[in-house]
């Protein structure tokens, strides 16, 4: 049963590649339609033919003439012709499906199958002629798919000359057409599949370079933050120890050390804010974890409910800032004992609700946050993205902040780019 499992794995891989190609093709068509409306060129590259042998299967229809001859009884020795037809089609499928993976394409088994396919084509062409000569262009197509490299040109010329010679022996009037069709099918197929493979490799390389660039930037930032905080925290620890030692005998000197600690802390906070200016995209999962921690530390019971489909990064970023501001207000300005955070993602919009059972008097007034914006500034940000933010006392007591955003909005990029920094 091992071979059955292998075939099943191959089919699953082919389906996955097919689905990925369809998704890329749909994105290209959508970008093309949008660019056509604006009179511009699409900024998404064409994905090329699907990276599976299914793209080459329709060409087997070129053999329908020989199949028709078999059905109509105009082929001598029909059992031999049927066996040859089945053998050729099987070899064609085998070779073309293996031609989309470099290792399989260059394997000895693929080259042997291509050679056997050539012998079967020769036998059918010499034995029957007529429509059976159309298997030579199909052989050229399989050759172009399997032999992509420096030997392709010479192989294509030799195969075309060979097909023309066999056709001249069997049916002289059609020899040039068969030779030309064989050469053209091999060269064009190799060119198209080679270009499509190069595009996929370049796209994969670009994604890998982008991933490595992100990793490199994260490493750089972590090192910078370590260097920034290492010295500052060391100074704070030393001065704190000094203040503890001086406090029993010289309170004035201890207060001086504490003043220095405050000054160093403020300077460190300023430097950290400057360092993270370019790292403002929020993750909703990370912000939920921070919210739970902050609420628990403030003796507020956190209750989190989340439902619906995953959100886009831009939507997560905007909701993260809203939740951060709302939770900060709960911790700083309320006497709440319980805070509920609900995230409901629907088909057209997503809603974030932060409700607590404490006092809402101070929270209801806009607070000045990092970057000079609080709930009032966030209301403007969400409005720019096509959403809304409401805040006010709850009917059952306490206070509620509700943010609503469309699932997709063309204004998200601008809203995210101008959103306040995390403090």
GROMACS .gro file of C-alpha atoms in nm:
model
  423
    1UNK     CA    1   0.000   0.000   0.000
    2UNK     CA    2   0.304   0.227   0.004
    3UNK     CA    3   0.260   0.321  -0.360
    4UNK     CA    4  -0.105   0.412  -0.295
    5UNK     CA    5   0.005   0.646  -0.018
    6UNK     CA    6   0.267   0.797  -0.249
    7UNK     CA    7   0.012   0.860  -0.522
    8UNK     CA    8  -0.224   1.015  -0.271
    9UNK     CA    9   0.048   1.249  -0.145
   10UNK     CA   10   0.134   1.348  -0.502
   11UNK     CA   11  -0.230   1.426  -0.577
   12UNK     CA   12  -0.261   1.635  -0.261
   13UNK     CA   13   0.052   1.830  -0.354
   14UNK     CA   14  -0.081   1.889  -0.705
   15UNK     CA   15  -0.413   2.012  -0.568
   16UNK     CA   16  -0.235   2.248  -0.329
   17UNK     CA   17  -0.023   2.391  -0.610
   18UNK     CA   18  -0.331   2.427  -0.826
   19UNK     CA   19  -0.519   2.615  -0.553
   20UNK     CA   20  -0.223   2.846  -0.496
   21UNK     CA   21  -0.197   2.919  -0.869
   22UNK     CA   22  -0.569   2.992  -0.889
   23UNK     CA   23  -0.543   3.235  -0.599
   24UNK     CA   24  -0.251   3.414  -0.765
   25UNK     CA   25  -0.436   3.421  -1.096
   26UNK     CA   26  -0.746   3.570  -0.932
   27UNK     CA   27  -0.532   3.838  -0.768
   28UNK     CA   28  -0.377   3.919  -1.105
   29UNK     CA   29  -0.718   3.948  -1.274
   30UNK     CA   30  -0.849   4.170  -0.995
   31UNK     CA   31  -0.543   4.395  -1.020
   32UNK     CA   32  -0.577   4.402  -1.397
   33UNK     CA   33  -0.942   4.509  -1.376
   34UNK     CA   34  -0.862   4.780  -1.123
   35UNK     CA   35  -0.568   4.906  -1.330
   36UNK     CA   36  -0.781   4.908  -1.646
   37UNK     CA   37  -1.037   5.133  -1.476
   38UNK     CA   38  -0.762   5.375  -1.371
   39UNK     CA   39  -0.583   5.357  -1.703
   40UNK     CA   40  -0.266   5.213  -1.550
   41UNK     CA   41  -0.060   4.897  -1.576
   42UNK     CA   42  -0.131   4.624  -1.318
   43UNK     CA   43   0.129   4.611  -1.041
   44UNK     CA   44   0.089   4.233  -1.002
   45UNK     CA   45   0.288   4.000  -1.226
   46UNK     CA   46   0.107   3.735  -1.429
   47UNK     CA   47   0.147   3.399  -1.253
   48UNK     CA   48   0.200   3.220  -1.586
   49UNK     CA   49   0.064   2.875  -1.664
   50UNK     CA   50  -0.031   2.655  -1.370
   51UNK     CA   51   0.274   2.472  -1.232
   52UNK     CA   52   0.130   2.125  -1.293
   53UNK     CA   53   0.092   1.889  -1.584
   54UNK     CA   54  -0.279   1.970  -1.605
   55UNK     CA   55  -0.183   2.271  -1.819
   56UNK     CA   56  -0.050   2.034  -2.089
   57UNK     CA   57  -0.325   1.773  -2.082
   58UNK     CA   58  -0.561   1.951  -2.327
   59UNK     CA   59  -0.302   1.908  -2.605
   60UNK     CA   60  -0.380   1.536  -2.605
   61UNK     CA   61  -0.685   1.630  -2.809
   62UNK     CA   62  -0.447   1.643  -3.106
   63UNK     CA   63  -0.467   1.264  -3.100
   64UNK     CA   64  -0.844   1.258  -3.142
   65UNK     CA   65  -0.804   1.188  -3.514
   66UNK     CA   66  -0.628   0.857  -3.451
   67UNK     CA   67  -0.882   0.772  -3.180
   68UNK     CA   68  -1.162   0.841  -3.428
   69UNK     CA   69  -0.998   0.609  -3.680
   70UNK     CA   70  -0.995   0.334  -3.419
   71UNK     CA   71  -1.362   0.382  -3.337
   72UNK     CA   72  -1.462   0.384  -3.705
   73UNK     CA   73  -1.265   0.065  -3.776
   74UNK     CA   74  -1.041   0.229  -4.035
   75UNK     CA   75  -0.721   0.125  -3.854
   76UNK     CA   76  -0.566  -0.216  -3.933
   77UNK     CA   77  -0.475  -0.421  -3.629
   78UNK     CA   78  -0.687  -0.205  -3.397
   79UNK     CA   79  -0.562  -0.382  -3.083
   80UNK     CA   80  -0.206  -0.280  -3.159
   81UNK     CA   81  -0.320   0.075  -3.235
   82UNK     CA   82  -0.521   0.092  -2.913
   83UNK     CA   83  -0.227  -0.038  -2.711
   84UNK     CA   84   0.003   0.216  -2.876
   85UNK     CA   85  -0.244   0.499  -2.809
   86UNK     CA   86  -0.279   0.407  -2.441
   87UNK     CA   87   0.098   0.368  -2.404
   88UNK     CA   88   0.170   0.704  -2.568
   89UNK     CA   89  -0.088   0.888  -2.357
   90UNK     CA   90   0.040   0.726  -2.038
   91UNK     CA   91   0.399   0.818  -2.115
   92UNK     CA   92   0.295   1.171  -2.213
   93UNK     CA   93   0.115   1.224  -1.880
   94UNK     CA   94   0.406   1.072  -1.688
   95UNK     CA   95   0.667   1.294  -1.855
   96UNK     CA   96   0.470   1.619  -1.845
   97UNK     CA   97   0.368   1.587  -1.481
   98UNK     CA   98   0.729   1.521  -1.381
   99UNK     CA   99   0.850   1.818  -1.585
  100UNK     CA  100   0.740   2.076  -1.328
  101UNK     CA  101   0.993   1.967  -1.065
  102UNK     CA  102   1.359   2.007  -1.148
  103UNK     CA  103   1.478   1.690  -0.975
  104UNK     CA  104   1.212   1.472  -1.135
  105UNK     CA  105   1.255   1.642  -1.471
  106UNK     CA  106   1.626   1.564  -1.475
  107UNK     CA  107   1.587   1.209  -1.341
  108UNK     CA  108   1.693   0.914  -1.554
  109UNK     CA  109   1.345   0.763  -1.540
  110UNK     CA  110   1.199   1.072  -1.707
  111UNK     CA  111   1.457   1.062  -1.988
  112UNK     CA  112   1.397   0.690  -2.040
  113UNK     CA  113   1.021   0.746  -2.055
  114UNK     CA  114   1.077   1.023  -2.312
  115UNK     CA  115   1.292   0.789  -2.521
  116UNK     CA  116   1.031   0.512  -2.507
  117UNK     CA  117   0.770   0.769  -2.601
  118UNK     CA  118   0.976   0.854  -2.911
  119UNK     CA  119   0.998   0.488  -3.011
  120UNK     CA  120   0.623   0.441  -2.969
  121UNK     CA  121   0.558   0.755  -3.176
  122UNK     CA  122   0.787   0.627  -3.451
  123UNK     CA  123   0.617   0.289  -3.459
  124UNK     CA  124   0.267   0.438  -3.475
  125UNK     CA  125   0.369   0.689  -3.744
  126UNK     CA  126   0.533   0.426  -3.966
  127UNK     CA  127   0.256   0.173  -3.911
  128UNK     CA  128  -0.046   0.395  -3.969
  129UNK     CA  129   0.054   0.741  -4.096
  130UNK     CA  130  -0.219   1.004  -4.149
  131UNK     CA  131  -0.360   1.134  -3.823
  132UNK     CA  132  -0.113   0.922  -3.628
  133UNK     CA  133   0.166   1.155  -3.742
  134UNK     CA  134   0.021   1.423  -3.509
  135UNK     CA  135   0.185   1.242  -3.220
  136UNK     CA  136   0.518   1.396  -3.326
  137UNK     CA  137   0.412   1.752  -3.223
  138UNK     CA  138   0.293   1.602  -2.894
  139UNK     CA  139   0.632   1.436  -2.857
  140UNK     CA  140   0.793   1.773  -2.923
  141UNK     CA  141   0.576   1.932  -2.655
  142UNK     CA  142   0.678   1.671  -2.399
  143UNK     CA  143   1.042   1.711  -2.504
  144UNK     CA  144   1.027   2.088  -2.458
  145UNK     CA  145   0.871   2.044  -2.114
  146UNK     CA  146   1.127   1.790  -1.996
  147UNK     CA  147   1.448   1.912  -2.165
  148UNK     CA  148   1.503   2.274  -2.065
  149UNK     CA  149   1.866   2.365  -2.092
  150UNK     CA  150   2.158   2.409  -2.331
  151UNK     CA  151   2.071   2.088  -2.522
  152UNK     CA  152   1.715   2.194  -2.600
  153UNK     CA  153   1.790   2.379  -2.924
  154UNK     CA  154   1.988   2.097  -3.084
  155UNK     CA  155   1.744   1.838  -2.956
  156UNK     CA  156   1.449   2.033  -3.098
  157UNK     CA  157   1.613   2.065  -3.442
  158UNK     CA  158   1.707   1.696  -3.454
  159UNK     CA  159   1.360   1.589  -3.339
  160UNK     CA  160   1.194   1.811  -3.602
  161UNK     CA  161   1.420   1.671  -3.876
  162UNK     CA  162   1.349   1.317  -3.757
  163UNK     CA  163   0.972   1.380  -3.752
  164UNK     CA  164   0.992   1.530  -4.103
  165UNK     CA  165   1.188   1.232  -4.233
  166UNK     CA  166   0.943   0.977  -4.088
  167UNK     CA  167   0.650   1.176  -4.225
  168UNK     CA  168   0.813   1.195  -4.569
  169UNK     CA  169   0.855   0.819  -4.574
  170UNK     CA  170   0.495   0.757  -4.468
  171UNK     CA  171   0.314   1.062  -4.608
  172UNK     CA  172   0.536   1.293  -4.810
  173UNK     CA  173   0.281   1.573  -4.860
  174UNK     CA  174   0.261   1.654  -4.489
  175UNK     CA  175   0.627   1.620  -4.391
  176UNK     CA  176   0.706   1.994  -4.368
  177UNK     CA  177   0.402   2.069  -4.155
  178UNK     CA  178   0.482   1.786  -3.913
  179UNK     CA  179   0.846   1.895  -3.886
  180UNK     CA  180   0.751   2.258  -3.829
  181UNK     CA  181   0.482   2.169  -3.573
  182UNK     CA  182   0.723   1.944  -3.384
  183UNK     CA  183   0.994   2.211  -3.366
  184UNK     CA  184   0.750   2.488  -3.274
  185UNK     CA  185   0.579   2.288  -3.000
  186UNK     CA  186   0.907   2.193  -2.835
  187UNK     CA  187   1.058   2.545  -2.845
  188UNK     CA  188   0.746   2.737  -2.742
  189UNK     CA  189   0.663   2.496  -2.460
  190UNK     CA  190   1.016   2.514  -2.322
  191UNK     CA  191   1.017   2.894  -2.343
  192UNK     CA  192   0.681   2.941  -2.170
  193UNK     CA  193   0.741   2.687  -1.894
  194UNK     CA  194   1.098   2.809  -1.842
  195UNK     CA  195   0.982   3.169  -1.809
  196UNK     CA  196   0.702   3.073  -1.571
  197UNK     CA  197   0.944   2.873  -1.357
  198UNK     CA  198   1.189   3.165  -1.351
  199UNK     CA  199   0.909   3.400  -1.239
  200UNK     CA  200   0.811   3.163  -0.958
  201UNK     CA  201   1.172   3.127  -0.847
  202UNK     CA  202   1.223   3.504  -0.852
  203UNK     CA  203   0.904   3.554  -0.653
  204UNK     CA  204   1.014   3.295  -0.398
  205UNK     CA  205   1.358   3.456  -0.379
  206UNK     CA  206   1.201   3.798  -0.325
  207UNK     CA  207   0.983   3.665  -0.044
  208UNK     CA  208   1.285   3.498   0.115
  209UNK     CA  209   1.489   3.819   0.092
  210UNK     CA  210   1.202   4.013   0.248
  211UNK     CA  211   1.178   3.760   0.530
  212UNK     CA  212   1.550   3.778   0.595
  213UNK     CA  213   1.540   4.157   0.588
  214UNK     CA  214   1.267   4.154   0.853
  215UNK     CA  215   1.467   3.913   1.068
  216UNK     CA  216   1.778   4.127   1.029
  217UNK     CA  217   1.588   4.441   1.125
  218UNK     CA  218   1.438   4.271   1.428
  219UNK     CA  219   1.781   4.158   1.539
  220UNK     CA  220   1.917   4.510   1.492
  221UNK     CA  221   1.633   4.661   1.689
  222UNK     CA  222   1.669   4.410   1.972
  223UNK     CA  223   2.039   4.488   1.995
  224UNK     CA  224   1.974   4.862   1.993
  225UNK     CA  225   1.710   4.826   2.261
  226UNK     CA  226   1.943   4.611   2.471
  227UNK     CA  227   2.221   4.867   2.441
  228UNK     CA  228   1.978   5.147   2.517
  229UNK     CA  229   1.823   4.989   2.826
  230UNK     CA  230   2.130   4.807   2.955
  231UNK     CA  231   2.318   5.121   3.050
  232UNK     CA  232   2.012   5.310   3.169
  233UNK     CA  233   1.891   5.030   3.395
  234UNK     CA  234   2.240   4.982   3.535
  235UNK     CA  235   2.252   5.352   3.629
  236UNK     CA  236   1.907   5.330   3.787
  237UNK     CA  237   2.006   5.023   3.993
  238UNK     CA  238   2.327   5.184   4.113
  239UNK     CA  239   2.155   5.509   4.210
  240UNK     CA  240   1.873   5.321   4.381
  241UNK     CA  241   2.125   5.132   4.595
  242UNK     CA  242   2.298   5.459   4.675
  243UNK     CA  243   1.970   5.621   4.775
  244UNK     CA  244   1.888   5.324   5.000
  245UNK     CA  245   2.225   5.351   5.175
  246UNK     CA  246   2.207   5.731   5.213
  247UNK     CA  247   1.849   5.751   5.331
  248UNK     CA  248   1.914   5.662   5.704
  249UNK     CA  249   2.187   5.926   5.754
  250UNK     CA  250   2.152   6.190   5.477
  251UNK     CA  251   1.802   6.232   5.340
  252UNK     CA  252   1.903   6.529   5.124
  253UNK     CA  253   2.166   6.325   4.939
  254UNK     CA  254   1.920   6.036   4.902
  255UNK     CA  255   1.663   6.271   4.752
  256UNK     CA  256   1.930   6.392   4.510
  257UNK     CA  257   1.990   6.035   4.397
  258UNK     CA  258   1.615   5.983   4.356
  259UNK     CA  259   1.595   6.300   4.147
  260UNK     CA  260   1.872   6.164   3.927
  261UNK     CA  261   1.682   5.837   3.891
  262UNK     CA  262   1.374   6.029   3.777
  263UNK     CA  263   1.579   6.227   3.526
  264UNK     CA  264   1.745   5.913   3.388
  265UNK     CA  265   1.409   5.737   3.362
  266UNK     CA  266   1.250   6.026   3.173
  267UNK     CA  267   1.543   6.041   2.933
  268UNK     CA  268   1.527   5.665   2.879
  269UNK     CA  269   1.153   5.689   2.807
  270UNK     CA  270   1.218   5.958   2.548
  271UNK     CA  271   1.490   5.753   2.381
  272UNK     CA  272   1.273   5.441   2.375
  273UNK     CA  273   0.987   5.633   2.213
  274UNK     CA  274   1.224   5.760   1.949
  275UNK     CA  275   1.364   5.411   1.892
  276UNK     CA  276   1.025   5.251   1.836
  277UNK     CA  277   0.891   5.522   1.605
  278UNK     CA  278   0.913   5.285   1.307
  279UNK     CA  279   0.771   4.985   1.493
  280UNK     CA  280   0.410   5.084   1.546
  281UNK     CA  281   0.207   4.804   1.382
  282UNK     CA  282   0.002   4.632   1.648
  283UNK     CA  283  -0.086   4.267   1.687
  284UNK     CA  284  -0.427   4.208   1.838
  285UNK     CA  285  -0.319   3.883   2.004
  286UNK     CA  286  -0.019   4.055   2.163
  287UNK     CA  287  -0.234   4.346   2.278
  288UNK     CA  288  -0.489   4.109   2.431
  289UNK     CA  289  -0.210   3.942   2.630
  290UNK     CA  290  -0.086   4.280   2.752
  291UNK     CA  291  -0.439   4.388   2.839
  292UNK     CA  292  -0.495   4.075   3.052
  293UNK     CA  293  -0.165   4.134   3.232
  294UNK     CA  294  -0.233   4.503   3.297
  295UNK     CA  295  -0.586   4.442   3.420
  296UNK     CA  296  -0.481   4.157   3.647
  297UNK     CA  297  -0.202   4.369   3.795
  298UNK     CA  298  -0.461   4.639   3.872
  299UNK     CA  299  -0.690   4.383   4.044
  300UNK     CA  300  -0.940   4.400   3.757
  301UNK     CA  301  -1.082   4.068   3.634
  302UNK     CA  302  -1.029   4.043   3.255
  303UNK     CA  303  -1.292   3.863   3.044
  304UNK     CA  304  -1.204   3.823   2.675
  305UNK     CA  305  -1.440   3.696   2.405
  306UNK     CA  306  -1.334   3.668   2.040
  307UNK     CA  307  -1.531   3.526   1.748
  308UNK     CA  308  -1.537   3.542   1.371
  309UNK     CA  309  -1.281   3.518   1.092
  310UNK     CA  310  -0.916   3.630   1.123
  311UNK     CA  311  -0.859   4.001   1.068
  312UNK     CA  312  -0.637   4.188   0.826
  313UNK     CA  313  -0.316   4.336   0.975
  314UNK     CA  314  -0.442   4.693   0.917
  315UNK     CA  315  -0.764   4.619   1.104
  316UNK     CA  316  -0.573   4.455   1.388
  317UNK     CA  317  -0.345   4.758   1.417
  318UNK     CA  318  -0.632   5.006   1.452
  319UNK     CA  319  -0.822   4.788   1.700
  320UNK     CA  320  -0.503   4.734   1.901
  321UNK     CA  321  -0.465   5.108   1.954
  322UNK     CA  322  -0.829   5.142   2.058
  323UNK     CA  323  -0.802   4.853   2.304
  324UNK     CA  324  -0.473   4.986   2.445
  325UNK     CA  325  -0.625   5.327   2.510
  326UNK     CA  326  -0.946   5.185   2.658
  327UNK     CA  327  -0.764   4.940   2.889
  328UNK     CA  328  -0.522   5.212   2.999
  329UNK     CA  329  -0.817   5.430   3.098
  330UNK     CA  330  -0.970   5.141   3.293
  331UNK     CA  331  -0.647   5.087   3.486
  332UNK     CA  332  -0.573   5.454   3.553
  333UNK     CA  333  -0.909   5.622   3.592
  334UNK     CA  334  -1.168   5.373   3.716
  335UNK     CA  335  -1.240   5.169   4.025
  336UNK     CA  336  -1.357   4.872   3.819
  337UNK     CA  337  -1.344   4.514   3.937
  338UNK     CA  338  -1.428   4.353   3.604
  339UNK     CA  339  -1.348   4.444   3.242
  340UNK     CA  340  -1.497   4.266   2.940
  341UNK     CA  341  -1.328   4.277   2.600
  342UNK     CA  342  -1.534   4.146   2.308
  343UNK     CA  343  -1.416   4.115   1.947
  344UNK     CA  344  -1.679   4.012   1.691
  345UNK     CA  345  -1.568   3.981   1.326
  346UNK     CA  346  -1.855   3.957   1.077
  347UNK     CA  347  -1.872   3.937   0.700
  348UNK     CA  348  -1.878   4.314   0.650
  349UNK     CA  349  -1.753   4.472   0.972
  350UNK     CA  350  -1.564   4.397   1.292
  351UNK     CA  351  -1.661   4.533   1.634
  352UNK     CA  352  -1.446   4.578   1.946
  353UNK     CA  353  -1.620   4.646   2.277
  354UNK     CA  354  -1.442   4.724   2.605
  355UNK     CA  355  -1.678   4.744   2.904
  356UNK     CA  356  -1.600   4.782   3.274
  357UNK     CA  357  -1.819   4.808   3.583
  358UNK     CA  358  -1.638   5.097   3.751
  359UNK     CA  359  -1.676   5.472   3.742
  360UNK     CA  360  -1.697   5.630   3.398
  361UNK     CA  361  -1.666   5.997   3.488
  362UNK     CA  362  -1.294   6.038   3.422
  363UNK     CA  363  -1.286   5.794   3.135
  364UNK     CA  364  -1.560   5.970   2.945
  365UNK     CA  365  -1.338   6.275   2.900
  366UNK     CA  366  -1.077   6.246   2.620
  367UNK     CA  367  -0.739   6.168   2.765
  368UNK     CA  368  -0.408   6.291   2.630
  369UNK     CA  369  -0.209   5.990   2.518
  370UNK     CA  370   0.124   5.940   2.353
  371UNK     CA  371   0.144   6.157   2.045
  372UNK     CA  372  -0.122   6.397   2.179
  373UNK     CA  373  -0.422   6.173   2.101
  374UNK     CA  374  -0.658   5.975   2.322
  375UNK     CA  375  -1.009   5.854   2.252
  376UNK     CA  376  -1.078   6.173   2.059
  377UNK     CA  377  -0.780   6.118   1.831
  378UNK     CA  378  -0.870   5.753   1.782
  379UNK     CA  379  -1.222   5.856   1.684
  380UNK     CA  380  -1.073   6.063   1.403
  381UNK     CA  381  -0.845   5.774   1.296
  382UNK     CA  382  -1.130   5.526   1.274
  383UNK     CA  383  -1.351   5.775   1.091
  384UNK     CA  384  -1.073   5.817   0.831
  385UNK     CA  385  -1.076   5.438   0.783
  386UNK     CA  386  -1.453   5.427   0.738
  387UNK     CA  387  -1.528   5.319   1.095
  388UNK     CA  388  -1.657   5.475   1.415
  389UNK     CA  389  -1.572   5.497   1.786
  390UNK     CA  390  -1.823   5.562   2.062
  391UNK     CA  391  -1.759   5.593   2.436
  392UNK     CA  392  -1.998   5.656   2.722
  393UNK     CA  393  -2.161   5.522   3.037
  394UNK     CA  394  -2.317   5.176   3.013
  395UNK     CA  395  -2.691   5.128   3.077
  396UNK     CA  396  -2.608   4.880   3.355
  397UNK     CA  397  -2.340   5.101   3.505
  398UNK     CA  398  -1.975   5.138   3.425
  399UNK     CA  399  -1.838   5.256   3.095
  400UNK     CA  400  -1.823   5.117   2.738
  401UNK     CA  401  -1.593   5.190   2.445
  402UNK     CA  402  -1.710   5.050   2.110
  403UNK     CA  403  -1.509   5.056   1.787
  404UNK     CA  404  -1.650   4.944   1.451
  405UNK     CA  405  -1.452   4.901   1.130
  406UNK     CA  406  -1.533   4.767   0.783
  407UNK     CA  407  -1.358   4.441   0.705
  408UNK     CA  408  -1.183   4.605   0.408
  409UNK     CA  409  -1.120   4.975   0.355
  410UNK     CA  410  -0.903   5.153   0.101
  411UNK     CA  411  -0.826   5.425   0.359
  412UNK     CA  412  -0.666   5.181   0.608
  413UNK     CA  413  -0.310   5.243   0.491
  414UNK     CA  414  -0.333   5.618   0.549
  415UNK     CA  415  -0.507   5.574   0.883
  416UNK     CA  416  -0.245   5.324   1.002
  417UNK     CA  417   0.042   5.541   0.885
  418UNK     CA  418  -0.080   5.838   1.090
  419UNK     CA  419  -0.195   5.648   1.397
  420UNK     CA  420  -0.050   5.730   1.743
  421UNK     CA  421   0.252   5.551   1.875
  422UNK     CA  422   0.232   5.299   2.155
  423UNK     CA  423   0.352   5.434   2.484
   0.00000   0.00000   0.00000
